[in-house]
Amino acid sequence: MKTIQIIDSKNHVGETVTIGAWVANKRSSGKIAFLQLRDGTAYFQGVVVKSEVPEEVFALAKNLNQETSVYVTGEIREDARSKFGYEIGISNIEVIGESHDYPITPKEHGTDFLMDHRHLWLRSTKQHAIMQVRNELIRATYEFFNDRGFIKIDPPILTGSAPEGTTELFATDYFGEQAYLSQTGQLYLEAAAMAFGKVFSFGPTFRAEKSKTRRHLTEFWMMEPEMAFVHQEESLEIQEQYVAFMIEKVLENCDYALSVLDRDRDTLKKYTELPYPRISYDEAVELLQQNGFDDVKWGDDFGSPHETFIANHFDKPVFILNYPKSMSPFYMKPHPTRDDVVIRADLIAPEGYGEIIGGSERAIGYDYLLEQIEKDGLDRADYEWYLDLQKYGAVPHSGFGLGLERTVTWVCGIEHVREASPFPRLLHRIYP
Ligand code: 4AD
Ligand code: MG
């Protein structure tokens, strides 16, 4: 007898197989029991017909509790009525691990309850679908950048620097010295780009965000490429190609997950059409002012209603270019003819999902950077190594950071970023 995974059912139609699974749900009458089975690869139905199995097998099937683990043996059949397309006609059941009073029942539960049980909530069909999309985005990311000759460089997580501002840092004691959990690997990646040309990192980053919104995590994964000899325009092209590539891969490989999530494929398809529109920060402010956002002034950061309006106006992800210098990090290249803006672009996702990429061309010039570091109140001593890059063959370079969880949230079309992370870290939540 073969042991197979549910996902491989299509290759075993008409065969008798054994599957290790959990009982996600169950419905039964006097004559037939339907078990909703899951094994981590997919969900499908097991059918136990009283007249076709020994009495004790039917009795066992009727009494299985939610989340009991079992080996089921039976014949794989097509099941045109289900999303998955196959089922198993069960002839035998062996219980592996009992389950009693599983807290997440098929009824509705509140978010706090589900978040407290995140370790179990992950077993639901929707969470499973989200993690499959997340995995596909990760896989596509490595494929895209490896195919283009980027080298993966892992920047440190414990650092002494605060490139994105000092207000959102998680501080920790490092043998008597102050250290922080990394907000971004960028400065290290800039050093690596001067060594290896095109590099990327993909790892956890931390922000002590006091904001309780549906877009903010305190720990999230960032994909950060950094490219020597690349100016902003070329970087924008790479960004849009990368985003479109990820969506193509999800459309190609996550059909089942998208159907579980009820995510419209045509909507996603539209986001694979390049180029994405580009507007300047100035134009964005004007657009908002002309459309009833009277409170917006030049120099303000956009809030989420503003970003949503702009993105909806274009129906696609949109780049907003050349933000005010006053609200941008120190390392961004100043505009060549204006001293009030920098060569920065944020990519805003459609449908209200907000900023998914932040990037810029990087400033070069020792004196300029030193001045910015000092202006920002940062300790020069922590940045001497970064300033060194200016002394030994500085070149134009650009890079960006894409937030994985925000991208997952958007591609899945889900409400809140907390469901895009297996064990999300949020303001006031570090359990489980
Ligand atoms: O715009 P950010 O702050 O950019 C940087 O950190 C740059 N140093 C990146 C670079 O150029 N190498 O963050 C980049 C992205 C955002 O666009 C957003 O998608 C995500 O990271 N992000 C968050 N995601 C979830 N929760 C948060 N609190 C986030 N903060 C940023
Ligand atoms: Mg940003």
Coordinates of C-alpha atoms and ligand atoms in Angstrom, one line a residue:
M1 CA 0.0 0.0 0.0
K2 CA 1.3 3.4 -0.9
T3 CA 1.3 6.3 1.5
I4 CA 0.7 9.5 -0.4
Q5 CA 0.0 13.2 0.3
I6 CA -3.4 14.7 -0.5
I7 CA -1.9 17.1 -3.0
D8 CA -0.8 14.1 -5.1
S9 CA -4.3 12.5 -5.3
K10 CA -4.6 13.3 -9.0
N11 CA -1.8 10.9 -9.8
H12 CA -3.5 8.0 -7.9
V13 CA -7.1 8.0 -9.2
G14 CA -8.5 4.4 -8.9
E15 CA -5.7 3.3 -6.6
T16 CA -6.0 2.3 -3.0
V17 CA -3.6 4.4 -0.8
T18 CA -3.0 5.4 2.8
I19 CA -2.9 9.0 3.8
G20 CA -1.7 10.5 7.2
A21 CA -4.1 13.4 8.0
W22 CA -6.0 15.4 10.6
V23 CA -9.8 15.5 10.7
A24 CA -10.6 19.1 10.2
N25 CA -14.4 18.7 10.2
K26 CA -17.0 15.9 10.0
R27 CA -20.6 15.5 9.0
S28 CA -22.5 12.2 9.2
S29 CA -25.9 10.6 8.9
G30 CA -27.0 7.1 9.7
K31 CA -25.5 5.7 6.5
I32 CA -22.6 7.9 5.5
A33 CA -19.9 10.0 7.1
F34 CA -17.9 12.8 5.4
L35 CA -14.6 13.6 6.9
Q36 CA -12.9 16.9 5.9
L37 CA -9.2 15.8 5.9
R38 CA -6.1 17.9 5.8
D39 CA -2.5 16.9 5.7
G40 CA -0.7 20.2 5.2
T41 CA -0.6 19.9 1.5
A42 CA -4.3 20.3 0.8
Y43 CA -7.8 19.7 2.1
F44 CA -10.2 17.0 0.7
Q45 CA -13.1 14.9 1.6
G46 CA -13.0 11.3 2.9
V47 CA -16.3 9.4 2.5
V48 CA -17.2 6.4 4.7
V49 CA -20.2 4.4 3.6
K50 CA -21.7 2.3 6.3
S51 CA -22.7 -0.6 4.0
E52 CA -19.2 -0.8 2.5
V53 CA -17.0 -0.9 5.6
P54 CA -16.8 -3.1 8.8
E55 CA -19.1 -1.8 11.5
E56 CA -16.3 -0.7 13.8
V57 CA -14.8 1.5 11.0
F58 CA -18.1 3.3 10.5
A59 CA -18.5 3.7 14.3
L60 CA -15.0 5.1 14.6
A61 CA -15.6 7.6 11.7
K62 CA -18.8 8.9 13.3
N63 CA -17.0 9.5 16.6
L64 CA -13.8 11.2 15.4
N65 CA -13.2 14.5 17.1
Q66 CA -12.0 17.6 15.3
E67 CA -8.2 17.5 14.8
T68 CA -7.7 13.8 15.6
S69 CA -4.8 12.5 13.5
V70 CA -5.5 9.4 11.5
Y71 CA -4.2 7.1 8.8
V72 CA -7.0 6.6 6.3
T73 CA -6.9 3.9 3.7
G74 CA -9.1 3.9 0.6
E75 CA -9.5 4.6 -3.1
I76 CA -8.9 7.9 -4.7
R77 CA -11.7 9.1 -6.9
E78 CA -12.6 12.2 -8.8
D79 CA -15.0 14.6 -7.1
A80 CA -16.2 17.2 -9.6
R81 CA -18.3 19.0 -6.9
S82 CA -15.3 20.1 -4.8
K83 CA -12.8 22.9 -5.4
F84 CA -10.0 20.3 -5.0
G85 CA -11.5 17.8 -7.5
Y86 CA -10.7 14.5 -5.7
E87 CA -11.8 12.5 -2.6
I88 CA -11.0 9.3 -0.9
G89 CA -13.5 6.5 -0.5
I90 CA -12.4 5.2 2.9
S91 CA -12.1 1.5 3.7
N92 CA -10.1 1.7 7.0
I93 CA -9.2 4.3 9.6
E94 CA -6.4 4.1 12.2
V95 CA -6.3 6.8 14.9
I96 CA -2.8 8.2 15.6
G97 CA -3.4 10.9 18.1
E98 CA -6.6 11.8 19.9
S99 CA -7.9 15.3 20.1
H100 CA -10.4 16.6 22.7
D101 CA -12.2 20.0 22.8
Y102 CA -10.3 21.6 20.0
P103 CA -10.9 25.3 20.7
I104 CA -11.4 26.6 17.2
T105 CA -14.7 25.2 16.1
P106 CA -16.4 25.8 12.7
K107 CA -18.4 28.6 14.3
E108 CA -17.2 32.2 14.1
H109 CA -14.5 33.3 16.6
G110 CA -13.3 36.8 17.5
T111 CA -9.9 38.0 16.3
D112 CA -8.4 38.2 19.7
F113 CA -9.4 34.6 20.4
L114 CA -7.9 33.5 17.1
M115 CA -4.7 35.5 17.6
D116 CA -4.3 33.8 21.1
H117 CA -4.7 30.5 19.3
R118 CA -2.5 31.4 16.3
H119 CA -0.6 28.1 16.8
L120 CA -3.8 26.3 16.0
W121 CA -5.5 28.9 13.8
L122 CA -2.7 28.2 11.2
R123 CA -4.5 24.9 10.5
S124 CA -7.5 26.5 8.9
T125 CA -8.1 26.5 5.1
K126 CA -7.7 30.3 4.8
Q127 CA -4.5 30.5 6.8
H128 CA -3.1 27.6 4.8
A129 CA -3.9 29.4 1.5
I130 CA -2.2 32.6 2.7
M131 CA 1.0 30.7 3.7
Q132 CA 1.0 29.0 0.3
V133 CA 0.9 32.4 -1.4
R134 CA 3.6 33.7 1.0
N135 CA 5.8 30.7 0.1
E136 CA 5.3 31.3 -3.6
L137 CA 6.3 35.0 -3.2
I138 CA 9.4 33.9 -1.4
R139 CA 10.2 31.3 -4.0
A140 CA 9.6 33.8 -6.8
T141 CA 11.8 36.3 -5.1
Y142 CA 14.8 34.0 -5.1
E143 CA 14.2 32.9 -8.6
F144 CA 13.9 36.5 -9.9
F145 CA 17.1 37.8 -8.3
N146 CA 19.2 34.7 -8.8
D147 CA 18.3 34.7 -12.5
R148 CA 19.6 38.2 -12.7
G149 CA 22.9 37.5 -11.0
F150 CA 22.3 39.0 -7.6
I151 CA 24.2 37.6 -4.7
K152 CA 22.4 37.0 -1.4
I153 CA 24.1 38.8 1.4
D154 CA 22.8 38.5 5.0
P155 CA 23.2 41.7 6.9
P156 CA 23.4 41.5 10.7
I157 CA 20.3 41.6 12.8
L158 CA 22.1 43.1 15.8
T159 CA 23.4 46.6 14.8
G160 CA 24.5 49.9 16.1
S161 CA 22.9 52.0 13.4
A162 CA 19.4 53.5 12.9
P163 CA 19.1 54.4 9.2
E164 CA 15.3 54.8 9.2
G165 CA 15.2 57.1 12.2
T166 CA 15.7 56.7 15.9
T167 CA 12.1 56.6 17.1
E168 CA 11.2 53.1 16.2
L169 CA 14.1 51.1 17.6
F170 CA 14.1 48.0 19.7
A171 CA 17.1 48.5 21.9
T172 CA 19.0 45.8 23.6
D173 CA 22.1 45.5 25.8
Y174 CA 25.1 44.2 23.9
F175 CA 27.7 43.4 26.6
G176 CA 27.3 46.9 28.1
E177 CA 26.9 48.6 24.7
Q178 CA 23.7 49.8 23.2
A179 CA 22.6 47.7 20.2
Y180 CA 19.4 47.6 18.2
L181 CA 17.4 45.1 16.2
S182 CA 17.9 45.9 12.6
Q183 CA 15.3 48.2 10.9
T184 CA 16.8 47.6 7.5
G185 CA 19.9 45.9 6.2
Q186 CA 20.4 48.7 3.7
L187 CA 23.6 50.3 4.9
Y188 CA 25.4 46.9 5.0
L189 CA 24.0 46.1 1.6
E190 CA 25.5 49.2 0.2
A191 CA 28.9 48.1 1.5
A192 CA 28.2 44.7 -0.1
A193 CA 27.2 46.2 -3.4
M194 CA 30.6 47.9 -3.5
A195 CA 32.1 44.4 -3.1
F196 CA 29.8 42.3 -5.2
G197 CA 27.9 44.6 -7.6
K198 CA 24.3 43.4 -7.3
V199 CA 23.2 42.0 -3.9
F200 CA 20.0 41.3 -2.0
S201 CA 19.0 40.4 1.4
F202 CA 15.8 38.8 2.6
G203 CA 15.2 38.6 6.2
P204 CA 13.5 39.8 9.3
T205 CA 13.5 43.5 10.3
F206 CA 12.1 45.2 13.3
R207 CA 10.3 48.4 14.0
A208 CA 9.0 49.4 17.4
E209 CA 5.9 50.9 15.7
K210 CA 3.5 52.3 18.1
S211 CA 0.8 52.3 15.4
K212 CA -2.0 49.8 15.6
T213 CA -3.1 49.7 12.0
R214 CA -3.9 46.9 9.6
R215 CA -0.5 47.5 7.8
H216 CA 2.0 47.5 10.7
L217 CA 3.9 44.7 12.2
T218 CA 6.8 45.1 14.7
E219 CA 8.7 42.3 13.1
F220 CA 8.4 41.8 9.3
W221 CA 10.4 40.4 6.4
M222 CA 12.0 42.7 4.0
M223 CA 13.4 42.0 0.6
E224 CA 16.2 44.4 -0.1
P225 CA 18.2 44.6 -3.3
E226 CA 21.1 47.0 -3.7
M227 CA 22.7 47.7 -7.1
A228 CA 26.0 49.4 -8.0
F229 CA 26.1 51.5 -11.1
V230 CA 22.3 51.6 -11.2
H231 CA 20.4 54.9 -11.2
Q232 CA 16.8 55.3 -10.0
E233 CA 15.1 54.9 -13.3
E234 CA 16.6 51.4 -13.9
S235 CA 15.8 50.5 -10.3
L236 CA 12.2 51.4 -10.8
E237 CA 12.1 49.1 -13.8
I238 CA 13.5 46.2 -11.8
Q239 CA 11.0 46.9 -9.0
E240 CA 8.0 46.7 -11.3
Q241 CA 9.3 43.6 -13.1
Y242 CA 9.9 42.0 -9.8
V243 CA 6.4 42.7 -8.5
A244 CA 4.8 41.6 -11.8
F245 CA 6.9 38.4 -11.7
M246 CA 5.7 37.5 -8.2
I247 CA 2.1 37.9 -9.2
E248 CA 2.6 35.9 -12.4
K249 CA 4.0 33.1 -10.3
V250 CA 1.2 33.2 -7.9
L251 CA -1.3 33.0 -10.8
E252 CA 0.7 30.1 -12.2
N253 CA 1.1 28.1 -9.1
C254 CA -1.5 29.0 -6.5
D255 CA -4.8 28.4 -8.2
Y256 CA -6.2 26.5 -5.3
A257 CA -5.1 29.0 -2.7
L258 CA -6.6 31.9 -4.7
S259 CA -9.9 30.1 -5.0
V260 CA -9.9 29.5 -1.2
L261 CA -9.2 33.2 -0.7
D262 CA -11.8 34.2 -3.4
R263 CA -9.2 36.3 -5.0
D264 CA -10.1 37.4 -8.5
R265 CA -7.5 36.2 -11.0
D266 CA -8.3 39.0 -13.5
T267 CA -7.7 41.7 -10.9
L268 CA -4.3 40.2 -10.2
K269 CA -3.6 39.8 -13.9
K270 CA -4.0 43.5 -14.5
Y271 CA -1.1 44.0 -12.0
T272 CA 1.2 42.1 -14.3
E273 CA 0.9 44.6 -17.1
L274 CA 3.8 47.0 -17.1
P275 CA 4.8 49.7 -16.8
Y276 CA 3.3 51.0 -13.6
P277 CA 2.3 54.6 -13.6
R278 CA 4.7 57.1 -12.0
I279 CA 3.7 60.4 -10.5
S280 CA 5.7 62.9 -8.6
Y281 CA 5.1 63.7 -4.9
D282 CA 4.1 67.3 -6.1
E283 CA 1.5 65.8 -8.5
A284 CA 0.2 63.5 -5.8
V285 CA -0.3 66.4 -3.4
E286 CA -2.1 68.3 -6.2
L287 CA -4.3 65.4 -7.1
L288 CA -5.3 65.0 -3.5
Q289 CA -6.0 68.7 -3.0
Q290 CA -8.2 68.7 -6.2
N291 CA -10.2 65.8 -4.9
G292 CA -11.4 67.0 -1.5
F293 CA -8.3 66.3 0.7
D294 CA -8.0 69.9 1.7
D295 CA -5.9 69.0 4.8
V296 CA -2.9 67.9 2.7
K297 CA 0.0 70.3 2.4
W298 CA 3.2 70.0 0.6
G299 CA 5.7 68.4 3.0
D300 CA 3.2 66.1 4.7
D301 CA 3.5 62.4 4.8
F302 CA 0.6 60.6 3.2
G303 CA -1.8 58.7 5.4
S304 CA -3.5 55.6 4.3
P305 CA -6.7 57.3 2.9
H306 CA -4.4 59.4 0.7
E307 CA -2.4 56.5 -0.5
T308 CA -5.6 54.6 -1.2
F309 CA -7.1 57.5 -3.2
I310 CA -3.9 57.8 -5.3
A311 CA -3.7 54.1 -6.0
N312 CA -7.4 53.8 -6.9
H313 CA -7.0 56.7 -9.3
F314 CA -4.6 54.6 -11.3
D315 CA -6.1 51.1 -10.8
K316 CA -2.6 49.6 -10.7
P317 CA 0.4 49.9 -8.4
V318 CA 1.8 53.4 -8.7
F319 CA 5.2 54.9 -8.0
I320 CA 5.3 58.2 -6.2
L321 CA 8.6 59.9 -7.0
N322 CA 10.8 62.6 -5.4
Y323 CA 9.5 63.1 -1.9
P324 CA 10.4 66.1 0.3
K325 CA 13.9 65.8 1.7
S326 CA 12.5 66.9 5.1
M327 CA 10.6 63.6 5.5
S328 CA 13.1 61.3 4.0
P329 CA 16.1 59.3 5.5
F330 CA 19.5 60.8 5.4
Y331 CA 21.0 58.4 2.8
M332 CA 18.9 59.5 -0.2
K333 CA 20.4 61.2 -3.2
P334 CA 19.4 64.9 -3.4
H335 CA 17.6 66.0 -6.5
P336 CA 20.1 67.4 -9.1
T337 CA 18.2 70.7 -9.6
R338 CA 15.9 71.1 -6.5
D339 CA 17.1 71.1 -3.0
D340 CA 13.7 70.4 -1.4
V341 CA 13.3 66.8 -2.7
V342 CA 15.3 63.6 -2.9
I343 CA 15.5 60.7 -5.5
R344 CA 13.1 58.4 -3.7
A345 CA 10.2 56.4 -4.8
D346 CA 7.5 54.5 -2.9
L347 CA 5.4 51.9 -4.7
I348 CA 1.8 52.1 -3.5
A349 CA -0.3 49.0 -4.0
P350 CA -3.9 49.2 -5.3
E351 CA -7.1 48.5 -3.4
G352 CA -6.0 50.3 -0.3
Y353 CA -3.0 48.1 0.6
G354 CA -0.7 51.0 0.9
E355 CA 3.1 51.2 0.4
I356 CA 4.8 48.0 -0.4
I357 CA 8.2 49.3 -1.6
G358 CA 10.3 52.1 -0.3
G359 CA 13.5 52.8 -2.3
S360 CA 15.9 55.5 -3.6
E361 CA 19.0 56.3 -5.4
R362 CA 21.7 56.7 -2.7
A363 CA 23.5 59.9 -1.9
I364 CA 27.2 59.9 -2.6
G365 CA 29.9 62.3 -1.3
Y366 CA 31.7 62.1 2.0
D367 CA 31.0 65.6 3.1
Y368 CA 27.3 65.5 2.2
L369 CA 26.7 62.3 4.0
L370 CA 28.6 63.3 7.1
E371 CA 26.5 66.5 7.2
Q372 CA 23.2 64.5 6.9
I373 CA 24.3 62.1 9.6
E374 CA 25.1 64.9 12.0
K375 CA 21.9 66.8 11.1
D376 CA 19.9 63.7 12.0
G377 CA 21.5 63.6 15.4
L378 CA 23.2 60.2 14.7
D379 CA 26.5 59.4 16.3
R380 CA 29.2 59.7 13.7
A381 CA 31.3 57.0 15.3
D382 CA 28.6 54.4 14.5
Y383 CA 28.7 55.4 10.8
E384 CA 32.5 55.7 10.2
W385 CA 32.5 52.4 8.3
Y386 CA 29.6 53.6 6.2
L387 CA 31.4 56.8 5.4
D388 CA 34.5 54.8 4.4
L389 CA 32.5 53.7 1.3
Q390 CA 32.7 57.3 0.1
K391 CA 36.5 57.3 0.4
Y392 CA 37.3 54.3 -1.8
G393 CA 35.7 54.5 -5.2
A394 CA 32.2 55.5 -4.5
V395 CA 29.8 54.9 -7.4
P396 CA 26.1 55.7 -8.2
H397 CA 23.9 53.0 -6.7
S398 CA 20.3 52.4 -5.9
G399 CA 18.2 50.0 -4.0
F400 CA 14.8 49.3 -2.4
G401 CA 13.0 47.4 0.2
L402 CA 9.8 45.4 -0.3
G403 CA 7.7 44.4 2.7
L404 CA 6.9 40.7 2.4
E405 CA 3.8 40.7 4.6
R406 CA 2.3 43.8 3.0
T407 CA 2.7 42.2 -0.4
V408 CA 1.2 38.9 0.8
T409 CA -1.8 40.9 2.3
W410 CA -2.3 42.6 -1.0
V411 CA -1.9 39.6 -3.3
C412 CA -4.2 37.5 -1.1
G413 CA -6.7 40.3 -0.8
I414 CA -7.0 39.9 2.9
E415 CA -8.0 42.5 5.5
H416 CA -5.1 42.7 7.9
V417 CA -1.3 42.2 7.7
R418 CA -1.4 40.0 10.9
E419 CA -2.6 37.1 8.8
A420 CA 0.3 37.4 6.4
S421 CA 2.8 36.3 9.1
P422 CA 2.7 32.8 10.7
F423 CA 3.3 34.2 14.1
P424 CA 2.8 38.0 13.9
R425 CA 4.4 40.4 16.2
L426 CA 2.2 43.4 16.8
L427 CA 1.9 46.3 19.2
H428 CA 1.1 44.5 22.6
R429 CA 1.3 41.0 21.1
I430 CA 4.2 38.6 21.4
Y431 CA 2.1 35.5 22.3
P432 CA 2.1 32.8 21.0
Ligands
4AD1 O1 10.1 52.2 3.4 P1 11.0 51.5 4.3 O2 11.1 52.0 5.7 O3 12.4 51.4 3.6 C1 13.6 51.0 4.1 O4 13.7 50.5 5.2 C2 14.7 51.1 3.2 N1 16.0 51.1 3.9 C3 14.7 49.9 2.2 C4 15.8 50.0 1.2 O5 15.9 50.9 0.4 N2 16.7 49.0 1.2 O6 10.5 50.0 4.4 C5 10.4 49.2 3.2 C6 9.1 48.4 3.2 C7 7.9 49.3 3.1 O7 7.6 49.7 1.9 C8 6.8 48.3 3.7 O8 6.4 47.4 2.6 C9 7.6 47.5 4.6 O9 9.0 47.6 4.3 N3 7.4 47.9 6.0 C10 6.6 47.3 6.9 N4 5.8 46.2 6.8 C11 5.1 45.8 7.9 N5 5.1 46.5 9.0 C12 5.9 47.6 9.2 N6 5.9 48.2 10.4 C13 6.6 48.1 8.1 N7 7.5 49.1 7.9 C14 7.9 49.0 6.6
MG2 MG 8.7 53.8 3.5

